[in-house]
PDB file of C-alpha atoms and ligand atoms in Angstrom:
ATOM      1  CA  UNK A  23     -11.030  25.152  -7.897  1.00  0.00           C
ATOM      2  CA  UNK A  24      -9.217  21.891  -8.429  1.00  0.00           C
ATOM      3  CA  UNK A  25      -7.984  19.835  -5.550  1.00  0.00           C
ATOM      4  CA  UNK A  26      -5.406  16.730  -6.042  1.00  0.00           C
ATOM      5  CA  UNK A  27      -4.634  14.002  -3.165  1.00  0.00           C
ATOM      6  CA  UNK A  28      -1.646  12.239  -3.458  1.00  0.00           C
ATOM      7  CA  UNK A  29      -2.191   8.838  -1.788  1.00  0.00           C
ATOM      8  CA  UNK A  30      -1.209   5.219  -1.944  1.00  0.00           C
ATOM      9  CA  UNK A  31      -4.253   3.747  -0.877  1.00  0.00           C
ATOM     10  CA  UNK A  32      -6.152   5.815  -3.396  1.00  0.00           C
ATOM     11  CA  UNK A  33      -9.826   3.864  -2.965  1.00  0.00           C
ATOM     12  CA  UNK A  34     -10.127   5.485   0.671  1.00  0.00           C
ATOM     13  CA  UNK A  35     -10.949   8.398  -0.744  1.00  0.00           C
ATOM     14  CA  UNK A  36     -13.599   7.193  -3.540  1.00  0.00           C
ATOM     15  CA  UNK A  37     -16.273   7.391  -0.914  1.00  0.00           C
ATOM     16  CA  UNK A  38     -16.219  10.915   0.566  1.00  0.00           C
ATOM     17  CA  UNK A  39     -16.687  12.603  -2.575  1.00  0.00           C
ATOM     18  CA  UNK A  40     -18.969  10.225  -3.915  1.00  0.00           C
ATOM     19  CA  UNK A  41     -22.507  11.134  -2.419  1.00  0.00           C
ATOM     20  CA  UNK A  42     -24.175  14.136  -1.457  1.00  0.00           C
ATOM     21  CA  UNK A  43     -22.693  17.891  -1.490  1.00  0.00           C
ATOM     22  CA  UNK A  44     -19.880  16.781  -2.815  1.00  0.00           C
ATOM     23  CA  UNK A  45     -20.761  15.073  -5.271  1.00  0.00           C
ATOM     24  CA  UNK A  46     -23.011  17.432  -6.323  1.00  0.00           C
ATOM     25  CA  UNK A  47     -20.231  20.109  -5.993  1.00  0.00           C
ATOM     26  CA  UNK A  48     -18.150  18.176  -8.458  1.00  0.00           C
ATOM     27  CA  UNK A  49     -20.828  17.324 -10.957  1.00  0.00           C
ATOM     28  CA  UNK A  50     -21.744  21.322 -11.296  1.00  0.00           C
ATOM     29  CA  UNK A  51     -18.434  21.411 -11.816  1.00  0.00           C
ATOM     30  CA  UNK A  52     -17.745  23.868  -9.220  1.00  0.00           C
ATOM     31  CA  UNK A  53     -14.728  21.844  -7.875  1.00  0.00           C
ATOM     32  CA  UNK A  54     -12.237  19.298  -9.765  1.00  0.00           C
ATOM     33  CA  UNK A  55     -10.990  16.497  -7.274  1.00  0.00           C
ATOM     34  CA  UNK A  56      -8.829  14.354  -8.588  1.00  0.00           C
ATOM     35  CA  UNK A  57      -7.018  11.514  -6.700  1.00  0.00           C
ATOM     36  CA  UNK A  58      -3.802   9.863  -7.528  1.00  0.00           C
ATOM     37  CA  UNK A  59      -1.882   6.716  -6.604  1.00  0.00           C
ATOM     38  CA  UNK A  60       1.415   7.716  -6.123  1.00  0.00           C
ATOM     39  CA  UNK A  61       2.624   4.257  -7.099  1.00  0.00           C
ATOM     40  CA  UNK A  62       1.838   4.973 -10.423  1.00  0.00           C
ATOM     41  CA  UNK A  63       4.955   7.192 -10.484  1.00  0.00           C
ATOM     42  CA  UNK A  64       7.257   4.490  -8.917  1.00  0.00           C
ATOM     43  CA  UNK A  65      10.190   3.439 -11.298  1.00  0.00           C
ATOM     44  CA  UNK A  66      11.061  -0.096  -9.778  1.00  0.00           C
ATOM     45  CA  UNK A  67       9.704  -3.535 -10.619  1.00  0.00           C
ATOM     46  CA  UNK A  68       7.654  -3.849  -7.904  1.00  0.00           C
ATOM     47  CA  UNK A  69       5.914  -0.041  -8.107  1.00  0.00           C
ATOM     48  CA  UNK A  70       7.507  -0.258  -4.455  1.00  0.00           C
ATOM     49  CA  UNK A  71       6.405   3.396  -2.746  1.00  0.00           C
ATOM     50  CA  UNK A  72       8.231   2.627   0.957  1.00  0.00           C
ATOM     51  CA  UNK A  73      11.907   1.506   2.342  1.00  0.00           C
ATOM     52  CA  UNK A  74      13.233   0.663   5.798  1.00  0.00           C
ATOM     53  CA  UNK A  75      13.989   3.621   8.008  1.00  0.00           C
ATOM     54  CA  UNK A  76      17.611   4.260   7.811  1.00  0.00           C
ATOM     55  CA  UNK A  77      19.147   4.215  11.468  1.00  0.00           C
ATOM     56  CA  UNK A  78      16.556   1.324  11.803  1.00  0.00           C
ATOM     57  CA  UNK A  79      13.607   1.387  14.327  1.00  0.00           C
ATOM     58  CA  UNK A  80       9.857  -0.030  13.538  1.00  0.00           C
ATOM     59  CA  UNK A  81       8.138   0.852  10.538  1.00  0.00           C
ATOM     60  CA  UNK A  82       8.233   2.270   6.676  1.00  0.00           C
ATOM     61  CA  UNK A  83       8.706   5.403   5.405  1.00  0.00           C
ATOM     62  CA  UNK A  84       7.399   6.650   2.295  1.00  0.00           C
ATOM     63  CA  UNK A  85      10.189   7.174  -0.060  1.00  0.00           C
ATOM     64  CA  UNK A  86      11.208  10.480  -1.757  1.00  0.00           C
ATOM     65  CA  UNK A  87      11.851   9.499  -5.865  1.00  0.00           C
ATOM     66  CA  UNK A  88       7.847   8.457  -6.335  1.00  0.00           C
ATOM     67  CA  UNK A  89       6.085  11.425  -4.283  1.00  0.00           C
ATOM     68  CA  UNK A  90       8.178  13.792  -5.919  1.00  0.00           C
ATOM     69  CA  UNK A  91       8.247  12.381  -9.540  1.00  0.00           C
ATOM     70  CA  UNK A  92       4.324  12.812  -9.166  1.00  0.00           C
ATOM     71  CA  UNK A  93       4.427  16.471  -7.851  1.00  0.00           C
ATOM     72  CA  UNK A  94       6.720  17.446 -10.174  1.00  0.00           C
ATOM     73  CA  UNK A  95       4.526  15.685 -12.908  1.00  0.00           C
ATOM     74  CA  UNK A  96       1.683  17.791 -11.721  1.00  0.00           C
ATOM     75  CA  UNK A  97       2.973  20.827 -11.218  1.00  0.00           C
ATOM     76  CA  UNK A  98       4.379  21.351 -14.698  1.00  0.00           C
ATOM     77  CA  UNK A  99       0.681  21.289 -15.846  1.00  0.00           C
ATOM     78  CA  UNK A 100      -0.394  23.768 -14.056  1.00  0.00           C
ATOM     79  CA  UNK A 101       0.356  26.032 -10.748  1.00  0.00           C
ATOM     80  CA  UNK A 102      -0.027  24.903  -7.469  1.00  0.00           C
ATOM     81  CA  UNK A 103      -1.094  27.349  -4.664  1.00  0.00           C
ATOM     82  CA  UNK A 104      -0.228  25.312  -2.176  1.00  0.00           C
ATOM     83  CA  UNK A 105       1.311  21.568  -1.667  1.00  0.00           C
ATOM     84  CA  UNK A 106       0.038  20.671   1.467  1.00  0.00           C
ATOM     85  CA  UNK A 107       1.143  17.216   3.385  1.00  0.00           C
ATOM     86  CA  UNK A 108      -0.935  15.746   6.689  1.00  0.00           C
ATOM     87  CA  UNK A 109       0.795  15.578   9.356  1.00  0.00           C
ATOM     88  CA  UNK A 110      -0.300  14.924  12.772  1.00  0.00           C
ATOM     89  CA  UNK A 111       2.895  17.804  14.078  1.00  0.00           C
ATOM     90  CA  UNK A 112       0.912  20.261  11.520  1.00  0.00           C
ATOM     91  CA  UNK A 113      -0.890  23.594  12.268  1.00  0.00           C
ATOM     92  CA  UNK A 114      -3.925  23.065  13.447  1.00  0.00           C
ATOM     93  CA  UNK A 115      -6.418  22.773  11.484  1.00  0.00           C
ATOM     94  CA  UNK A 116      -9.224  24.942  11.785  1.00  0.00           C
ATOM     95  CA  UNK A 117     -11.985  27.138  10.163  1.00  0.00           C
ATOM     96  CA  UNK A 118     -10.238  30.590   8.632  1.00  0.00           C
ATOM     97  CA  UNK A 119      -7.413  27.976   7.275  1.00  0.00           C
ATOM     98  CA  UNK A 120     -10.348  26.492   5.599  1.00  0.00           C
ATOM     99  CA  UNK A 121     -11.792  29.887   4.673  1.00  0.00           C
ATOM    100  CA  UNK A 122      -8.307  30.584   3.248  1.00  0.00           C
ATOM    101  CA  UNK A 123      -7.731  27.831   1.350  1.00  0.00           C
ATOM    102  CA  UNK A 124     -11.350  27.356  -0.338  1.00  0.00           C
ATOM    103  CA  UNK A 125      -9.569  30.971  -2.233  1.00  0.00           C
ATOM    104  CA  UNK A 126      -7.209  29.022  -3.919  1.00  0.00           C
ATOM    105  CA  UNK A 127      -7.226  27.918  -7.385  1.00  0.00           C
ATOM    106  CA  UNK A 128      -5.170  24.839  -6.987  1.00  0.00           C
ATOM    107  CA  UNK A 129      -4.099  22.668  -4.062  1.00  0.00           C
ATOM    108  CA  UNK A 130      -2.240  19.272  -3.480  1.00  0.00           C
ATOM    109  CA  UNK A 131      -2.898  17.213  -0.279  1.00  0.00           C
ATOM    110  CA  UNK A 132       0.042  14.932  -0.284  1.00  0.00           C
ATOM    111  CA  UNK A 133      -1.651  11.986   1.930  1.00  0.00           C
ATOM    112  CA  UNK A 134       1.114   9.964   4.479  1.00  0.00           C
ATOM    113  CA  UNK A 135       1.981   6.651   5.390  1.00  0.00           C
ATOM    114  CA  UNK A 136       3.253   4.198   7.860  1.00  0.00           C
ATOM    115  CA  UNK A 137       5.772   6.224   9.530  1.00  0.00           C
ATOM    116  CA  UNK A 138       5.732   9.418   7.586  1.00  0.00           C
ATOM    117  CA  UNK A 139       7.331  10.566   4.375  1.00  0.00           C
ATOM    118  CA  UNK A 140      10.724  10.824   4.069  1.00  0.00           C
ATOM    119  CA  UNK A 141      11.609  14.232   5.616  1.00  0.00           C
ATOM    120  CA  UNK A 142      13.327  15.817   2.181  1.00  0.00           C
ATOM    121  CA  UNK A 143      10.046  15.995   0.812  1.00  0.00           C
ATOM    122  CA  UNK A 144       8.505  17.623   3.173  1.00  0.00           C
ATOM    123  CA  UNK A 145      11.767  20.279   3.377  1.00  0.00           C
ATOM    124  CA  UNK A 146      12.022  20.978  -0.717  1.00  0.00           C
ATOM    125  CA  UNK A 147       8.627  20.139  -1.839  1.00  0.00           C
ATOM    126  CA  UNK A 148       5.822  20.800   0.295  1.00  0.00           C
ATOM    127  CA  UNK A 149       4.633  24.582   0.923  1.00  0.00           C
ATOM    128  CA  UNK A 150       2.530  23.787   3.891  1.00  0.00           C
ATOM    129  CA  UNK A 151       1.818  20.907   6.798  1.00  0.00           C
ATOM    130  CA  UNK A 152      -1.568  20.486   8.357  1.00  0.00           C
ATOM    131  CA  UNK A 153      -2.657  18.402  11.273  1.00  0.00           C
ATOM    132  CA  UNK A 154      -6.665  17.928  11.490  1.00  0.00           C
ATOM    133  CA  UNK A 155      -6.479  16.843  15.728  1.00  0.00           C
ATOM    134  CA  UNK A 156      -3.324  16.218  18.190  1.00  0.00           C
ATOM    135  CA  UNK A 157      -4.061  12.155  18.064  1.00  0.00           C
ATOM    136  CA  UNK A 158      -1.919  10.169  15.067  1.00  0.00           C
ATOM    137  CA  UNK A 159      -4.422   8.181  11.933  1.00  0.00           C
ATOM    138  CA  UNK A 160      -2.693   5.074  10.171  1.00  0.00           C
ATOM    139  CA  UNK A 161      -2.723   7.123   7.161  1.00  0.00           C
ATOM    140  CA  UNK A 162      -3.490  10.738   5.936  1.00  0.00           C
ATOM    141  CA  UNK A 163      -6.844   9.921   3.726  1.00  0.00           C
ATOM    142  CA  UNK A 164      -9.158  10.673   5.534  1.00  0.00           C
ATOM    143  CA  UNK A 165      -7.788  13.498   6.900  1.00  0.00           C
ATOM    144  CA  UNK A 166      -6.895  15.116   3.524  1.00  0.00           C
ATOM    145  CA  UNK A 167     -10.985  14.083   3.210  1.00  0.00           C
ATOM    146  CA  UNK A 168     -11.786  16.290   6.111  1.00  0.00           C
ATOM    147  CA  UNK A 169      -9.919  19.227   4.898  1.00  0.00           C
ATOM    148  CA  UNK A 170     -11.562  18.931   1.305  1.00  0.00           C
ATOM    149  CA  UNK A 171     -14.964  18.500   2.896  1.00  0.00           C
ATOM    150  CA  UNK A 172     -14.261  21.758   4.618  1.00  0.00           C
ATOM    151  CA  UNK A 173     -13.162  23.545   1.936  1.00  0.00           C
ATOM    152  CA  UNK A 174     -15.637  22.429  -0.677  1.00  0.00           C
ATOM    153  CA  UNK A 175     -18.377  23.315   1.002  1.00  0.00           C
ATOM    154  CA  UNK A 176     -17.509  27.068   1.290  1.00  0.00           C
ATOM    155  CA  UNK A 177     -17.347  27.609  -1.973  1.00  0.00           C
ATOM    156  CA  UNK A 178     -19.627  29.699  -3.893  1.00  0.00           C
ATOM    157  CA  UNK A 179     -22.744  27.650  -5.247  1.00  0.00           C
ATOM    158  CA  UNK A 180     -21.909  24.511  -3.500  1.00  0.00           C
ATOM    159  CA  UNK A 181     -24.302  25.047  -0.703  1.00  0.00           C
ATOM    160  CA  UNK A 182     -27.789  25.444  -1.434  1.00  0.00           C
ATOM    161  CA  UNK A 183     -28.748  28.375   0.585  1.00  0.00           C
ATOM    162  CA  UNK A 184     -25.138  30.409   0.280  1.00  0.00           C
ATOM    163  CA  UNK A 185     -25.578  31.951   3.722  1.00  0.00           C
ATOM    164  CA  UNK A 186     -25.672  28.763   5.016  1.00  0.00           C
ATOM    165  CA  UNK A 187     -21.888  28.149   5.715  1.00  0.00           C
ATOM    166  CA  UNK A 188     -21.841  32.164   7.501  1.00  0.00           C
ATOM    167  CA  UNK A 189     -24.154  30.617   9.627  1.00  0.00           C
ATOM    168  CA  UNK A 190     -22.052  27.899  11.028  1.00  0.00           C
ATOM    169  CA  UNK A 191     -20.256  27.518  14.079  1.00  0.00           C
ATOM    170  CA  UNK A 192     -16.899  29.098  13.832  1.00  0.00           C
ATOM    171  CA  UNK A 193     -17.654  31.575  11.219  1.00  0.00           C
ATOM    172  CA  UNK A 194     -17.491  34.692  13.460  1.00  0.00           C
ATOM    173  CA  UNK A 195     -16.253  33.164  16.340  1.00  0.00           C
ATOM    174  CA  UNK A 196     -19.238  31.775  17.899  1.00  0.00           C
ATOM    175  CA  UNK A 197     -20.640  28.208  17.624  1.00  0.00           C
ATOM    176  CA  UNK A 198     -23.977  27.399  15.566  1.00  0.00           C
ATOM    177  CA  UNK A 199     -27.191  28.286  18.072  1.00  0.00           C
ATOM    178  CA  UNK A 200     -29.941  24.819  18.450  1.00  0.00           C
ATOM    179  CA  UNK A 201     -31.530  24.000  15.100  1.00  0.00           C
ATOM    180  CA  UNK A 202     -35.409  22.488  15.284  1.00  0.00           C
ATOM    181  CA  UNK A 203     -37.666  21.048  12.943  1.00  0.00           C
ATOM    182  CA  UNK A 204     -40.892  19.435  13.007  1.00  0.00           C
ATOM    183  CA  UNK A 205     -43.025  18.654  15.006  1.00  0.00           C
ATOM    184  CA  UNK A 206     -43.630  21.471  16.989  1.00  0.00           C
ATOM    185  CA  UNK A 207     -43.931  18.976  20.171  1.00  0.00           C
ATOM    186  CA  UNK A 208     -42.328  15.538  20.139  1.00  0.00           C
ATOM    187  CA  UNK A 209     -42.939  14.202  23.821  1.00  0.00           C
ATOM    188  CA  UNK A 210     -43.373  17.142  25.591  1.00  0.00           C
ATOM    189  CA  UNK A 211     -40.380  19.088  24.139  1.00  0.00           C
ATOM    190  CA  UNK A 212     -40.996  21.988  22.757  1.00  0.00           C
ATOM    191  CA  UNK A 213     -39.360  23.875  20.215  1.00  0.00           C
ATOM    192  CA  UNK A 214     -39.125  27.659  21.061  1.00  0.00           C
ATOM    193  CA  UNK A 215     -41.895  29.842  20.795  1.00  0.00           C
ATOM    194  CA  UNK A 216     -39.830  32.307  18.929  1.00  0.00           C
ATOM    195  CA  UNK A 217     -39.014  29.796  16.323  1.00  0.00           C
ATOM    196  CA  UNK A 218     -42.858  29.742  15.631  1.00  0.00           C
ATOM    197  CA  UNK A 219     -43.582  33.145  15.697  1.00  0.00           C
ATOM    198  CA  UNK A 220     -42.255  34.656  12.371  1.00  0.00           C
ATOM    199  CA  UNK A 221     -40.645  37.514  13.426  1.00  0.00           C
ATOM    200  CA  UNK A 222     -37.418  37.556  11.437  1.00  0.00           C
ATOM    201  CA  UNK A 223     -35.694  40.218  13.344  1.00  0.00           C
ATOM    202  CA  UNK A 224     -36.806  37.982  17.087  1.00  0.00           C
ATOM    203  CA  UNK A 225     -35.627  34.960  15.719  1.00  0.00           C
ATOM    204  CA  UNK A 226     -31.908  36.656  14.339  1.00  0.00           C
ATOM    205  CA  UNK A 227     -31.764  37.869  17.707  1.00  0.00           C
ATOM    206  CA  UNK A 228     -32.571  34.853  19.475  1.00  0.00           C
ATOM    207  CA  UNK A 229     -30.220  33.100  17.566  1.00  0.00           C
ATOM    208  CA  UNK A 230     -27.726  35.336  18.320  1.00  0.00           C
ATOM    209  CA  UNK A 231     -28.214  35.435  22.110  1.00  0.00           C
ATOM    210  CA  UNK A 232     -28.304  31.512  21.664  1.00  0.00           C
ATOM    211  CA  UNK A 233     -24.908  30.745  19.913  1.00  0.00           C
ATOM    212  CA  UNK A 234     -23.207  33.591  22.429  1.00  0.00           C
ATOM    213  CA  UNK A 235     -24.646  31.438  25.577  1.00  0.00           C
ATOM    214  CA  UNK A 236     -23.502  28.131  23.684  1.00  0.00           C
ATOM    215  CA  UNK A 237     -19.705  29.660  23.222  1.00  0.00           C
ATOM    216  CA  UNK A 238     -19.662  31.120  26.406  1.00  0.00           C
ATOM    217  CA  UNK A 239     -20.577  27.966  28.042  1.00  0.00           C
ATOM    218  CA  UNK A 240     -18.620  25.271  25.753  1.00  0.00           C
ATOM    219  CA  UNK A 241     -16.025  27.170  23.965  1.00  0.00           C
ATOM    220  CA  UNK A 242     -14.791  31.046  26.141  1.00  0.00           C
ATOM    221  CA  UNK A 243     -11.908  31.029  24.862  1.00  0.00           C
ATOM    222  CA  UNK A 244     -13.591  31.564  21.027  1.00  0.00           C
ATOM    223  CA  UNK A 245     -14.962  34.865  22.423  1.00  0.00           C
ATOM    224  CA  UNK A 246     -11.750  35.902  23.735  1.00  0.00           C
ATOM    225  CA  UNK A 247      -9.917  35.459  20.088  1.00  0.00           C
ATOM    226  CA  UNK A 248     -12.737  38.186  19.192  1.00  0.00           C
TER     227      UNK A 248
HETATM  228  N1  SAH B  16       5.028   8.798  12.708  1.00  0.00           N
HETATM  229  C1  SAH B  16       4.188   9.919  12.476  1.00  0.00           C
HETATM  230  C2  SAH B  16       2.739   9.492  12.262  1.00  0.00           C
HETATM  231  C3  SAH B  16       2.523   8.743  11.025  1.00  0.00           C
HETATM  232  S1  SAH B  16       0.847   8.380  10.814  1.00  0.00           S
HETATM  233  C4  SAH B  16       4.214  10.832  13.680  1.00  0.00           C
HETATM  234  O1  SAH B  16       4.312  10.326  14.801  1.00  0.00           O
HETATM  235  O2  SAH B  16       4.087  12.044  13.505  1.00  0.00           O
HETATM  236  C5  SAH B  16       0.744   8.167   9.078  1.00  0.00           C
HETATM  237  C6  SAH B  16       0.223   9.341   8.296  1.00  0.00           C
HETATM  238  O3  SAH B  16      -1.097   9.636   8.701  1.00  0.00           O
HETATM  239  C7  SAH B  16       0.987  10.637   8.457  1.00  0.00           C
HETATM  240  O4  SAH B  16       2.081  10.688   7.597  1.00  0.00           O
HETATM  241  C8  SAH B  16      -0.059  11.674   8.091  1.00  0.00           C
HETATM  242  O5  SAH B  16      -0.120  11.874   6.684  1.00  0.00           O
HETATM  243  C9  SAH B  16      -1.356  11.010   8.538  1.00  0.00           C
HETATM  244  N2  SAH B  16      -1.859  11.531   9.823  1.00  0.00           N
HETATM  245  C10 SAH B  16      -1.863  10.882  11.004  1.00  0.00           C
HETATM  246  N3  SAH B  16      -2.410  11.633  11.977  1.00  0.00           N
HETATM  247  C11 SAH B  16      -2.770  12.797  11.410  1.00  0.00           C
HETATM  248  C12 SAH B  16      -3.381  13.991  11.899  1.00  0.00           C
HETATM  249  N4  SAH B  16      -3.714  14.121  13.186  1.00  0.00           N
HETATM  250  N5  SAH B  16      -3.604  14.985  11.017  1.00  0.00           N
HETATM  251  C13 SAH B  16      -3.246  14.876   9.723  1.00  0.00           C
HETATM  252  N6  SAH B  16      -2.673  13.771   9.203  1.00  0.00           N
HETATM  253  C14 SAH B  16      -2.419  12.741  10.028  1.00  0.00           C
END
């Protein structure tokens, strides 16, 4: 899978795929991120990538010739699945988009600005708008980070133990049950007996039981979308 962000503050996203799975993920060369700046496609002295908002008001807006110069760049080298901009008035992100999307071969993240792109590219050029939370960020990096994250890790080889991400919350409906490790006892807590006892087909259950309780009590309506 390859992944491209389309930003122009490119060096927020050097950091989240920099260390740990993801990293690793990219070095096994089981996905290709690649971030661009989209002032690299701007035409004008000044590699300007924003304007005033015509019909006036506060703030910039990211203007159409760059972003599209750059998708159009990238999409005659190869074929995008989807061409996806953050946007806080976006479905709702969530896990089977992210299941759905970690099928994809290719995807562009188009990253926002300021006030927004201008709205023609979001009418001819983008395929699909996501919002990660109804609350607004100053700028869609670290949201197009989040979405990658979630992605990335469902794909095949990229966790260690592969049935990890089935066992997370969401996956099935039904949040993750209490995880424990040692010791046994830390101040009078104890971790379950069950935990300790080595009977696979107890603890599965247990587990179970556990992440039905912790739906039913924090999330109902999950069970109801059964
Ligand atoms: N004026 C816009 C918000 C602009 S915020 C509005 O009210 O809808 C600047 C950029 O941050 C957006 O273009 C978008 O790319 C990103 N962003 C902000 N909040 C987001 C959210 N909840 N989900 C995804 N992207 C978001």
């Amino acid at each position: 899978m390859r992944i491209d962000i389309l930003s122009v503050v490119p060096e927020l996203l050097t950091s989240p795929f920099s260390h740990s799975i993801l990293k690793r993920a990219i070095a096994a060369n089981l996905v290709e991120v690649h971030v661009h700046n989209i002032r690299d496609w701007s035409v004008n002295k000044h590699k300007t990538v924003d304007d005033y908002p015509y019909g006036g008001g506060a703030g910039m807006v990211m203007m159409v010739e760059p972003i599209v110069a750059c998708i159009e760049d990238l999409s005659s080298q190869r074929k995008y699945d989807e061409i996806i901009y953050m946007s806080p008035d976006g479905e709702l992100f969530d896990q089977p988009i992210a299941n759905r999307l970690s099928m994809q071969k290719n995807i562009m993240i188009l990253c926002g600005h300021y006030k927004g792109v201008d709205e023609r590219v979001r009418e001819k050029f983008i395929t699909r708008e996501i919002s990660i939370g109804n609350y607004v960020l100053s700028g869609g990096e670290l949201a197009a980070a989040v979405v990658a994250d979630s992605i990335i890790r469902l794909l095949p080889g990229v966790l260690n133990d592969e049935t990890s991400a089935l066992s997370d919350s969401f996956q099935d409906n039904l949040l993750a049950p209490p995880v424990y490790t040692r010791p046994a006892e830390f101040r009078g807590m104890k971790v379950p007996d069950v935990l300790l006892s080595g009977h696979a087909a107890e603890i599965d259950k247990w587990r179970h039981d556990q992440s039905v309780k912790r739906t039913q009590e924090r999330r109902p309506e999950l069970l109801k979308n059964e």
